[in-house]
PDB file of C-alpha atoms and ligand atoms in Angstrom:
ATOM      1  CA  MET A 785     -14.799 -15.167  -9.743  1.00 93.00           C
ATOM      2  CA  ASN A 786     -11.762 -17.431 -10.141  1.00 97.00           C
ATOM      3  CA  ILE A 787      -9.073 -16.522 -12.636  1.00 98.00           C
ATOM      4  CA  ILE A 788      -5.654 -17.734 -13.750  1.00 98.00           C
ATOM      5  CA  LEU A 789      -2.938 -15.255 -14.705  1.00 98.00           C
ATOM      6  CA  LEU A 790      -0.706 -17.141 -17.113  1.00 98.00           C
ATOM      7  CA  GLY A 791       2.587 -15.950 -18.546  1.00 96.00           C
ATOM      8  CA  PRO A 792       6.334 -16.460 -18.366  1.00 96.00           C
ATOM      9  CA  PRO A 793       8.508 -15.262 -15.472  1.00 95.00           C
ATOM     10  CA  GLY A 794       8.441 -11.472 -15.357  1.00 93.00           C
ATOM     11  CA  ALA A 795       5.284 -11.140 -17.476  1.00 95.00           C
ATOM     12  CA  GLY A 796       3.631  -9.142 -14.693  1.00 95.00           C
ATOM     13  CA  LYS A 797       1.436 -11.799 -13.059  1.00 96.00           C
ATOM     14  CA  GLY A 798       2.355 -10.767  -9.507  1.00 94.00           C
ATOM     15  CA  THR A 799       2.062  -7.057 -10.305  1.00 93.00           C
ATOM     16  CA  GLN A 800      -1.422  -7.428 -11.763  1.00 97.00           C
ATOM     17  CA  ALA A 801      -2.555  -9.882  -9.080  1.00 97.00           C
ATOM     18  CA  GLN A 802      -1.701  -7.323  -6.374  1.00 94.00           C
ATOM     19  CA  ARG A 803      -3.802  -4.729  -8.186  1.00 95.00           C
ATOM     20  CA  LEU A 804      -6.772  -7.112  -8.463  1.00 96.00           C
ATOM     21  CA  VAL A 805      -6.525  -7.815  -4.741  1.00 95.00           C
ATOM     22  CA  GLU A 806      -6.617  -4.079  -3.982  1.00 93.00           C
ATOM     23  CA  ARG A 807      -9.504  -3.326  -6.368  1.00 94.00           C
ATOM     24  CA  HIS A 808     -11.734  -6.355  -5.921  1.00 94.00           C
ATOM     25  CA  GLY A 809     -10.807  -7.920  -2.580  1.00 94.00           C
ATOM     26  CA  MET A 810      -9.854 -11.112  -4.379  1.00 95.00           C
ATOM     27  CA  ARG A 811      -7.200 -13.415  -2.952  1.00 97.00           C
ATOM     28  CA  GLN A 812      -3.834 -13.928  -4.705  1.00 97.00           C
ATOM     29  CA  LEU A 813      -2.730 -17.553  -4.630  1.00 97.00           C
ATOM     30  CA  SER A 814       0.906 -17.452  -5.725  1.00 97.00           C
ATOM     31  CA  THR A 815       2.631 -20.815  -5.467  1.00 96.00           C
ATOM     32  CA  GLY A 816       5.957 -19.007  -5.798  1.00 95.00           C
ATOM     33  CA  ASP A 817       5.175 -16.836  -2.742  1.00 94.00           C
ATOM     34  CA  MET A 818       3.941 -19.884  -0.803  1.00 95.00           C
ATOM     35  CA  LEU A 819       7.117 -21.798  -1.618  1.00 96.00           C
ATOM     36  CA  ARG A 820       9.351 -18.862  -0.687  1.00 94.00           C
ATOM     37  CA  ALA A 821       7.517 -18.592   2.650  1.00 94.00           C
ATOM     38  CA  ALA A 822       8.093 -22.336   3.221  1.00 95.00           C
ATOM     39  CA  VAL A 823      11.797 -21.958   2.380  1.00 95.00           C
ATOM     40  CA  LYS A 824      12.085 -19.033   4.812  1.00 93.00           C
ATOM     41  CA  ALA A 825      10.304 -20.993   7.568  1.00 96.00           C
ATOM     42  CA  GLY A 826      12.464 -24.075   6.937  1.00 96.00           C
ATOM     43  CA  THR A 827       9.442 -26.418   6.684  1.00 94.00           C
ATOM     44  CA  PRO A 828       9.789 -29.853   4.984  1.00 92.00           C
ATOM     45  CA  THR A 829       8.143 -28.330   1.874  1.00 91.00           C
ATOM     46  CA  GLY A 830      10.673 -25.496   1.929  1.00 94.00           C
ATOM     47  CA  LEU A 831      13.611 -27.866   2.306  1.00 94.00           C
ATOM     48  CA  GLU A 832      12.389 -29.865  -0.692  1.00 92.00           C
ATOM     49  CA  ALA A 833      11.785 -26.778  -2.826  1.00 95.00           C
ATOM     50  CA  LYS A 834      14.818 -24.584  -2.061  1.00 95.00           C
ATOM     51  CA  ALA A 835      17.459 -26.035  -4.370  1.00 94.00           C
ATOM     52  CA  VAL A 836      14.950 -26.693  -7.174  1.00 96.00           C
ATOM     53  CA  MET A 837      13.841 -23.052  -7.118  1.00 96.00           C
ATOM     54  CA  GLU A 838      17.399 -21.763  -7.055  1.00 94.00           C
ATOM     55  CA  ARG A 839      18.077 -23.758 -10.229  1.00 95.00           C
ATOM     56  CA  GLY A 840      14.959 -22.252 -11.834  1.00 96.00           C
ATOM     57  CA  GLU A 841      13.283 -25.631 -12.313  1.00 97.00           C
ATOM     58  CA  LEU A 842       9.750 -26.609 -11.302  1.00 97.00           C
ATOM     59  CA  VAL A 843       9.033 -28.269  -7.957  1.00 96.00           C
ATOM     60  CA  SER A 844       6.821 -31.373  -7.901  1.00 94.00           C
ATOM     61  CA  ASP A 845       3.195 -31.159  -9.003  1.00 93.00           C
ATOM     62  CA  ALA A 846       1.955 -32.891  -5.849  1.00 90.00           C
ATOM     63  CA  LEU A 847       3.690 -30.426  -3.569  1.00 91.00           C
ATOM     64  CA  VAL A 848       2.296 -27.253  -5.153  1.00 93.00           C
ATOM     65  CA  SER A 849      -1.195 -28.695  -5.626  1.00 90.00           C
ATOM     66  CA  ALA A 850      -1.372 -29.487  -1.907  1.00 90.00           C
ATOM     67  CA  LEU A 851      -0.437 -25.876  -1.139  1.00 92.00           C
ATOM     68  CA  ILE A 852      -3.222 -24.562  -3.382  1.00 94.00           C
ATOM     69  CA  GLY A 853      -5.871 -26.831  -1.841  1.00 91.00           C
ATOM     70  CA  ASP A 854      -4.901 -25.726   1.662  1.00 90.00           C
ATOM     71  CA  GLU A 855      -5.024 -22.022   0.710  1.00 93.00           C
ATOM     72  CA  LEU A 856      -8.456 -22.348  -0.872  1.00 93.00           C
ATOM     73  CA  ASP A 857      -9.753 -24.080   2.231  1.00 91.00           C
ATOM     74  CA  ALA A 858      -8.415 -21.254   4.390  1.00 91.00           C
ATOM     75  CA  MET A 859     -10.231 -18.470   2.489  1.00 91.00           C
ATOM     76  CA  GLY A 860     -13.899 -17.513   2.456  1.00 83.00           C
ATOM     77  CA  GLU A 861     -16.090 -19.412   0.000  1.00 86.00           C
ATOM     78  CA  GLN A 862     -17.267 -16.147  -1.564  1.00 89.00           C
ATOM     79  CA  THR A 863     -13.768 -14.739  -2.065  1.00 94.00           C
ATOM     80  CA  GLY A 864     -12.501 -14.884  -5.630  1.00 96.00           C
ATOM     81  CA  ALA A 865      -9.160 -16.555  -6.313  1.00 97.00           C
ATOM     82  CA  ILE A 866      -6.362 -15.300  -8.561  1.00 98.00           C
ATOM     83  CA  PHE A 867      -4.069 -18.181  -9.456  1.00 98.00           C
ATOM     84  CA  ASP A 868      -0.616 -16.656 -10.012  1.00 98.00           C
ATOM     85  CA  GLY A 869       2.049 -19.101 -11.184  1.00 96.00           C
ATOM     86  CA  TYR A 870      -0.294 -22.094 -10.937  1.00 97.00           C
ATOM     87  CA  PRO A 871      -1.037 -24.298 -12.811  1.00 97.00           C
ATOM     88  CA  ARG A 872       2.298 -24.687 -14.582  1.00 97.00           C
ATOM     89  CA  THR A 873       2.016 -28.192 -16.065  1.00 97.00           C
ATOM     90  CA  ALA A 874      -0.744 -30.254 -17.673  1.00 96.00           C
ATOM     91  CA  ALA A 875      -0.888 -32.404 -14.526  1.00 96.00           C
ATOM     92  CA  GLN A 876      -1.384 -29.307 -12.349  1.00 97.00           C
ATOM     93  CA  ALA A 877      -4.138 -28.044 -14.691  1.00 97.00           C
ATOM     94  CA  GLU A 878      -5.958 -31.357 -14.325  1.00 96.00           C
ATOM     95  CA  THR A 879      -5.509 -31.341 -10.556  1.00 96.00           C
ATOM     96  CA  LEU A 880      -6.814 -27.772 -10.340  1.00 96.00           C
ATOM     97  CA  ASP A 881     -10.056 -28.841 -12.038  1.00 96.00           C
ATOM     98  CA  GLY A 882     -10.543 -31.444  -9.305  1.00 96.00           C
ATOM     99  CA  ILE A 883      -9.614 -29.019  -6.531  1.00 95.00           C
ATOM    100  CA  LEU A 884     -12.133 -26.432  -7.788  1.00 96.00           C
ATOM    101  CA  ASN A 885     -14.922 -28.957  -8.432  1.00 95.00           C
ATOM    102  CA  ALA A 886     -14.558 -30.363  -4.943  1.00 94.00           C
ATOM    103  CA  ARG A 887     -15.113 -26.861  -3.550  1.00 93.00           C
ATOM    104  CA  GLY A 888     -17.996 -25.845  -5.814  1.00 93.00           C
ATOM    105  CA  ARG A 889     -15.834 -23.338  -7.706  1.00 95.00           C
ATOM    106  CA  LYS A 890     -15.288 -22.897 -11.427  1.00 94.00           C
ATOM    107  CA  LEU A 891     -12.729 -21.113 -13.557  1.00 97.00           C
ATOM    108  CA  ASP A 892     -14.074 -17.937 -15.145  1.00 97.00           C
ATOM    109  CA  HIS A 893     -11.072 -16.576 -17.016  1.00 98.00           C
ATOM    110  CA  VAL A 894      -7.539 -17.509 -18.008  1.00 98.00           C
ATOM    111  CA  ILE A 895      -5.673 -14.294 -18.803  1.00 98.00           C
ATOM    112  CA  GLU A 896      -2.548 -14.819 -20.840  1.00 98.00           C
ATOM    113  CA  LEU A 897       0.027 -12.047 -20.486  1.00 97.00           C
ATOM    114  CA  SER A 898       1.965 -12.145 -23.739  1.00 95.00           C
ATOM    115  CA  VAL A 899       5.453 -10.658 -23.635  1.00 94.00           C
ATOM    116  CA  ASP A 900       8.696 -10.336 -25.536  1.00 91.00           C
ATOM    117  CA  GLU A 901      11.103 -12.756 -23.855  1.00 87.00           C
ATOM    118  CA  GLU A 902      14.106 -10.507 -24.436  1.00 82.00           C
ATOM    119  CA  ALA A 903      12.558  -7.825 -22.206  1.00 88.00           C
ATOM    120  CA  LEU A 904      11.933 -10.265 -19.384  1.00 92.00           C
ATOM    121  CA  VAL A 905      15.527 -10.659 -18.268  1.00 91.00           C
ATOM    122  CA  GLU A 906      15.740  -6.884 -17.691  1.00 90.00           C
ATOM    123  CA  ARG A 907      12.400  -6.871 -15.881  1.00 91.00           C
ATOM    124  CA  ILE A 908      13.350  -9.704 -13.569  1.00 93.00           C
ATOM    125  CA  THR A 909      16.922  -8.770 -12.763  1.00 93.00           C
ATOM    126  CA  GLY A 910      15.793  -5.191 -11.894  1.00 94.00           C
ATOM    127  CA  ARG A 911      13.008  -6.295  -9.575  1.00 94.00           C
ATOM    128  CA  PHE A 912      13.013  -5.821  -5.780  1.00 96.00           C
ATOM    129  CA  THR A 913      10.404  -5.805  -3.013  1.00 95.00           C
ATOM    130  CA  CYS A 914       9.805  -4.149   0.334  1.00 97.00           C
ATOM    131  CA  ALA A 915      11.040  -6.531   3.029  1.00 96.00           C
ATOM    132  CA  SER A 916       8.169  -5.492   5.338  1.00 96.00           C
ATOM    133  CA  CYS A 917       5.023  -5.507   3.194  1.00 94.00           C
ATOM    134  CA  GLY A 918       6.179  -7.190  -0.041  1.00 91.00           C
ATOM    135  CA  LYS A 919       5.249  -4.314  -2.371  1.00 92.00           C
ATOM    136  CA  GLY A 920       7.064  -4.800  -5.666  1.00 91.00           C
ATOM    137  CA  TYR A 921       9.390  -2.241  -7.292  1.00 94.00           C
ATOM    138  CA  HIS A 922      11.801  -2.096 -10.211  1.00 94.00           C
ATOM    139  CA  ASP A 923      15.145  -0.304 -10.691  1.00 94.00           C
ATOM    140  CA  THR A 924      13.880   1.253 -13.955  1.00 92.00           C
ATOM    141  CA  PHE A 925      10.108   0.852 -14.209  1.00 89.00           C
ATOM    142  CA  GLU A 926       8.768   1.466 -10.688  1.00 91.00           C
ATOM    143  CA  GLN A 927      10.977   3.062  -8.055  1.00 95.00           C
ATOM    144  CA  PRO A 928       9.706   4.160  -4.616  1.00 97.00           C
ATOM    145  CA  LYS A 929       8.509   7.797  -4.748  1.00 97.00           C
ATOM    146  CA  VAL A 930      10.940   8.657  -1.936  1.00 96.00           C
ATOM    147  CA  PRO A 931      14.195   6.783  -2.649  1.00 95.00           C
ATOM    148  CA  GLY A 932      14.831   4.072  -0.057  1.00 96.00           C
ATOM    149  CA  THR A 933      11.331   4.265   1.510  1.00 97.00           C
ATOM    150  CA  CYS A 934       8.412   1.999   0.658  1.00 97.00           C
ATOM    151  CA  ASP A 935       5.389   3.917  -0.725  1.00 96.00           C
ATOM    152  CA  LYS A 936       2.959   1.540   0.940  1.00 95.00           C
ATOM    153  CA  CYS A 937       4.285   0.939   4.481  1.00 97.00           C
ATOM    154  CA  GLY A 938       7.260   3.305   4.942  1.00 97.00           C
ATOM    155  CA  GLY A 939       9.677   0.384   5.328  1.00 97.00           C
ATOM    156  CA  THR A 940      13.316   1.024   4.508  1.00 97.00           C
ATOM    157  CA  GLU A 941      14.548  -2.544   3.933  1.00 97.00           C
ATOM    158  CA  PHE A 942      14.278  -4.070   0.465  1.00 97.00           C
ATOM    159  CA  LYS A 943      15.176  -7.503  -0.878  1.00 96.00           C
ATOM    160  CA  ARG A 944      15.840  -9.339  -4.132  1.00 95.00           C
ATOM    161  CA  ARG A 945      14.993 -12.961  -4.943  1.00 93.00           C
ATOM    162  CA  PRO A 946      17.910 -15.422  -5.177  1.00 91.00           C
ATOM    163  CA  ASP A 947      16.497 -16.809  -8.456  1.00 93.00           C
ATOM    164  CA  ASP A 948      16.343 -13.367 -10.100  1.00 94.00           C
ATOM    165  CA  ASN A 949      19.722 -13.626 -11.813  1.00 92.00           C
ATOM    166  CA  ALA A 950      20.185 -13.786 -15.594  1.00 91.00           C
ATOM    167  CA  GLU A 951      21.290 -17.437 -15.700  1.00 92.00           C
ATOM    168  CA  THR A 952      18.398 -18.787 -13.592  1.00 94.00           C
ATOM    169  CA  VAL A 953      15.922 -16.618 -15.475  1.00 93.00           C
ATOM    170  CA  ARG A 954      16.903 -18.380 -18.709  1.00 93.00           C
ATOM    171  CA  THR A 955      16.197 -21.781 -17.130  1.00 95.00           C
ATOM    172  CA  ARG A 956      12.836 -20.482 -15.820  1.00 95.00           C
ATOM    173  CA  LEU A 957      11.931 -19.243 -19.311  1.00 95.00           C
ATOM    174  CA  ALA A 958      12.879 -22.627 -20.811  1.00 95.00           C
ATOM    175  CA  GLU A 959      10.710 -24.388 -18.198  1.00 96.00           C
ATOM    176  CA  TYR A 960       7.812 -22.103 -19.121  1.00 96.00           C
ATOM    177  CA  ARG A 961       8.162 -22.823 -22.850  1.00 96.00           C
ATOM    178  CA  ALA A 962       8.467 -26.587 -22.339  1.00 97.00           C
ATOM    179  CA  LYS A 963       5.909 -27.245 -19.591  1.00 97.00           C
ATOM    180  CA  THR A 964       3.570 -24.289 -19.028  1.00 97.00           C
ATOM    181  CA  ALA A 965       2.828 -22.774 -22.458  1.00 96.00           C
ATOM    182  CA  PRO A 966       1.499 -26.171 -23.669  1.00 96.00           C
ATOM    183  CA  ILE A 967      -1.393 -26.026 -21.159  1.00 97.00           C
ATOM    184  CA  LEU A 968      -2.985 -23.007 -22.904  1.00 97.00           C
ATOM    185  CA  PRO A 969      -4.863 -25.146 -25.473  1.00 97.00           C
ATOM    186  CA  ILE A 970      -6.636 -26.952 -22.611  1.00 96.00           C
ATOM    187  CA  TYR A 971      -8.268 -23.668 -21.611  1.00 98.00           C
ATOM    188  CA  GLU A 972      -8.636 -22.361 -25.183  1.00 97.00           C
ATOM    189  CA  ALA A 973     -10.803 -25.402 -25.920  1.00 97.00           C
ATOM    190  CA  ARG A 974     -13.124 -24.205 -23.105  1.00 97.00           C
ATOM    191  CA  GLY A 975     -13.309 -20.681 -24.580  1.00 97.00           C
ATOM    192  CA  ILE A 976     -12.066 -18.951 -21.417  1.00 97.00           C
ATOM    193  CA  VAL A 977      -8.674 -17.595 -22.574  1.00 98.00           C
ATOM    194  CA  SER A 978      -8.139 -13.860 -23.155  1.00 98.00           C
ATOM    195  CA  LYS A 979      -4.814 -12.504 -24.316  1.00 97.00           C
ATOM    196  CA  VAL A 980      -3.424  -9.240 -22.932  1.00 98.00           C
ATOM    197  CA  ASP A 981      -0.356  -7.423 -24.215  1.00 97.00           C
ATOM    198  CA  GLY A 982       1.973  -7.613 -21.205  1.00 96.00           C
ATOM    199  CA  MET A 983       4.457  -5.269 -22.890  1.00 94.00           C
ATOM    200  CA  SER A 984       2.091  -2.303 -22.486  1.00 95.00           C
ATOM    201  CA  PRO A 985       2.568   0.056 -19.523  1.00 93.00           C
ATOM    202  CA  MET A 986       1.331  -1.461 -16.242  1.00 93.00           C
ATOM    203  CA  ASP A 987      -1.810   0.721 -16.025  1.00 96.00           C
ATOM    204  CA  GLU A 988      -2.831  -0.267 -19.556  1.00 98.00           C
ATOM    205  CA  VAL A 989      -2.399  -3.951 -18.704  1.00 98.00           C
ATOM    206  CA  THR A 990      -4.586  -3.409 -15.630  1.00 98.00           C
ATOM    207  CA  ALA A 991      -7.253  -1.652 -17.721  1.00 98.00           C
ATOM    208  CA  ALA A 992      -7.269  -4.488 -20.270  1.00 98.00           C
ATOM    209  CA  ILE A 993      -7.735  -7.055 -17.507  1.00 98.00           C
ATOM    210  CA  GLU A 994     -10.588  -5.026 -15.977  1.00 97.00           C
ATOM    211  CA  THR A 995     -12.344  -4.962 -19.365  1.00 97.00           C
ATOM    212  CA  ILE A 996     -12.104  -8.763 -19.572  1.00 97.00           C
ATOM    213  CA  LEU A 997     -13.477  -9.230 -16.061  1.00 95.00           C
ATOM    214  CA  LYS A 998     -16.462  -6.945 -16.773  1.00 92.00           C
ATOM    215  CA  ALA A 999     -17.394  -8.743 -20.033  1.00 83.00           C
TER     216      ALA A 999
HETATM  217  P1  AP5 B1576       7.149 -17.634  -9.227  1.00 61.15           P
HETATM  218  O1  AP5 B1576       7.320 -16.906  -7.954  1.00 61.15           O
HETATM  219  O2  AP5 B1576       5.780 -17.993  -9.674  1.00 61.15           O
HETATM  220  O3  AP5 B1576       7.927 -16.848 -10.336  1.00 61.15           O
HETATM  221  P2  AP5 B1576       7.692 -16.688 -11.911  1.00 61.15           P
HETATM  222  O4  AP5 B1576       6.577 -17.421 -12.563  1.00 61.15           O
HETATM  223  O5  AP5 B1576       9.037 -16.946 -12.440  1.00 61.15           O
HETATM  224  O6  AP5 B1576       7.102 -15.326 -12.031  1.00 61.15           O
HETATM  225  P3  AP5 B1576       7.694 -14.029 -11.483  1.00 61.15           P
HETATM  226  O7  AP5 B1576       7.255 -13.795 -10.083  1.00 61.15           O
HETATM  227  O8  AP5 B1576       9.162 -13.998 -11.735  1.00 61.15           O
HETATM  228  O9  AP5 B1576       7.078 -12.976 -12.498  1.00 61.15           O
HETATM  229  P4  AP5 B1576       5.710 -12.198 -12.554  1.00 61.15           P
HETATM  230  O10 AP5 B1576       5.003 -12.579 -13.822  1.00 61.15           O
HETATM  231  O11 AP5 B1576       4.928 -12.313 -11.282  1.00 61.15           O
HETATM  232  O12 AP5 B1576       6.274 -10.727 -12.757  1.00 61.15           O
HETATM  233  P5  AP5 B1576       6.188  -9.426 -11.838  1.00 61.15           P
HETATM  234  O13 AP5 B1576       4.773  -8.968 -11.723  1.00 61.15           O
HETATM  235  O14 AP5 B1576       6.952  -9.591 -10.583  1.00 61.15           O
HETATM  236  O15 AP5 B1576       7.980 -19.018  -9.175  1.00 61.15           O
HETATM  237  C1  AP5 B1576       9.304 -19.087  -8.678  1.00 61.15           C
HETATM  238  C2  AP5 B1576       9.764 -20.534  -8.648  1.00 61.15           C
HETATM  239  O16 AP5 B1576       8.923 -21.289  -7.748  1.00 61.15           O
HETATM  240  C3  AP5 B1576       9.681 -21.307  -9.968  1.00 61.15           C
HETATM  241  O17 AP5 B1576      10.815 -21.101 -10.766  1.00 61.15           O
HETATM  242  C4  AP5 B1576       9.534 -22.758  -9.464  1.00 61.15           C
HETATM  243  O18 AP5 B1576      10.779 -23.292  -9.052  1.00 61.15           O
HETATM  244  C5  AP5 B1576       8.664 -22.616  -8.222  1.00 61.15           C
HETATM  245  N1  AP5 B1576       7.219 -22.717  -8.514  1.00 61.15           N
HETATM  246  C6  AP5 B1576       6.280 -21.725  -8.341  1.00 61.15           C
HETATM  247  N2  AP5 B1576       5.064 -22.161  -8.705  1.00 61.15           N
HETATM  248  C7  AP5 B1576       5.229 -23.446  -9.121  1.00 61.15           C
HETATM  249  C8  AP5 B1576       4.331 -24.424  -9.664  1.00 61.15           C
HETATM  250  N3  AP5 B1576       3.020 -24.151  -9.826  1.00 61.15           N
HETATM  251  N4  AP5 B1576       4.842 -25.637 -10.011  1.00 61.15           N
HETATM  252  C9  AP5 B1576       6.157 -25.929  -9.838  1.00 61.15           C
HETATM  253  N5  AP5 B1576       7.068 -25.040  -9.357  1.00 61.15           N
HETATM  254  C10 AP5 B1576       6.606 -23.813  -9.004  1.00 61.15           C
HETATM  255  O19 AP5 B1576       6.948  -8.411 -12.793  1.00 61.15           O
HETATM  256  C11 AP5 B1576       8.358  -8.489 -12.973  1.00 61.15           C
HETATM  257  C12 AP5 B1576       8.967  -7.084 -12.956  1.00 61.15           C
HETATM  258  O20 AP5 B1576       8.542  -6.373 -14.101  1.00 61.15           O
HETATM  259  C13 AP5 B1576       8.547  -6.262 -11.729  1.00 61.15           C
HETATM  260  O21 AP5 B1576       9.654  -5.555 -11.243  1.00 61.15           O
HETATM  261  C14 AP5 B1576       7.495  -5.296 -12.262  1.00 61.15           C
HETATM  262  O22 AP5 B1576       7.580  -4.048 -11.598  1.00 61.15           O
HETATM  263  C15 AP5 B1576       7.868  -5.166 -13.725  1.00 61.15           C
HETATM  264  N6  AP5 B1576       6.689  -5.073 -14.574  1.00 61.15           N
HETATM  265  C16 AP5 B1576       5.534  -5.781 -14.446  1.00 61.15           C
HETATM  266  N7  AP5 B1576       4.667  -5.423 -15.408  1.00 61.15           N
HETATM  267  C17 AP5 B1576       5.281  -4.465 -16.170  1.00 61.15           C
HETATM  268  C18 AP5 B1576       4.907  -3.698 -17.321  1.00 61.15           C
HETATM  269  N8  AP5 B1576       3.700  -3.845 -17.901  1.00 61.15           N
HETATM  270  N9  AP5 B1576       5.835  -2.831 -17.824  1.00 61.15           N
HETATM  271  C19 AP5 B1576       7.069  -2.677 -17.242  1.00 61.15           C
HETATM  272  N10 AP5 B1576       7.457  -3.369 -16.134  1.00 61.15           N
HETATM  273  C20 AP5 B1576       6.592  -4.258 -15.619  1.00 61.15           C
END
């Protein structure tokens, strides 16, 4: 099964993708994570993307589409893909069709996480992750059970993203409204879009997604 999780920054795409990976052994393909890894490694892709990401704008379609193709080629043919943060423009949506066709895959579901934009700034600015295993936490909504220690790996170092500040978040939301939300009708016309209330508690969002996948 191949699915897209679509929604604005902070809607919960990464949170739900991690849960799908744990439950179903699917693979999360997050272009944001891939770009951050490239920035950290100082690759040519990372050097091109760094400043764009820090401004909260979108990096070039060609660059992210190449990353997605490479990741799909590196995973097993039977492993389902969760596209998290991709596609984000009409051009990327078109390219994804070609990428999937060329690999004998098809899109089964596009799950739209609908959210109240005002809540997103709080969600994003309170977010942090374990520096060792990447497990996500939040100052208010999901703290480690033992303060200062990761629930998953026991790590004690945590980090925050440089683009998770209120000003950049507003640019990211504007980019979503202008370039990403308009791709929904492409998938609605194919009858594969399901809407989930991303403002519900995390476990309820997970349950709603599971119901869609079983249908
Ligand atoms: P990317 O990494 O994709 O970031 P994003 O889309 O802005 O999404 P986020 O990771 O911020 O949010 P999320 O929906 O995953 O939320 P999360 O689950 O963490 O992209 C970063 C940048 O890379 C872009 O700005 C762009 O420059 C570049 N880029 C990436 N892909 C690109 C592409 N395809 N094309 C061009 N450029 C690209 O949740 C947020 C917080 O809320 C967490 O703390 C979580 O604990 C909490 N939370 C989650 N769900 C709930 C809930 N139901 N209730 C309460 N709290 C919740």
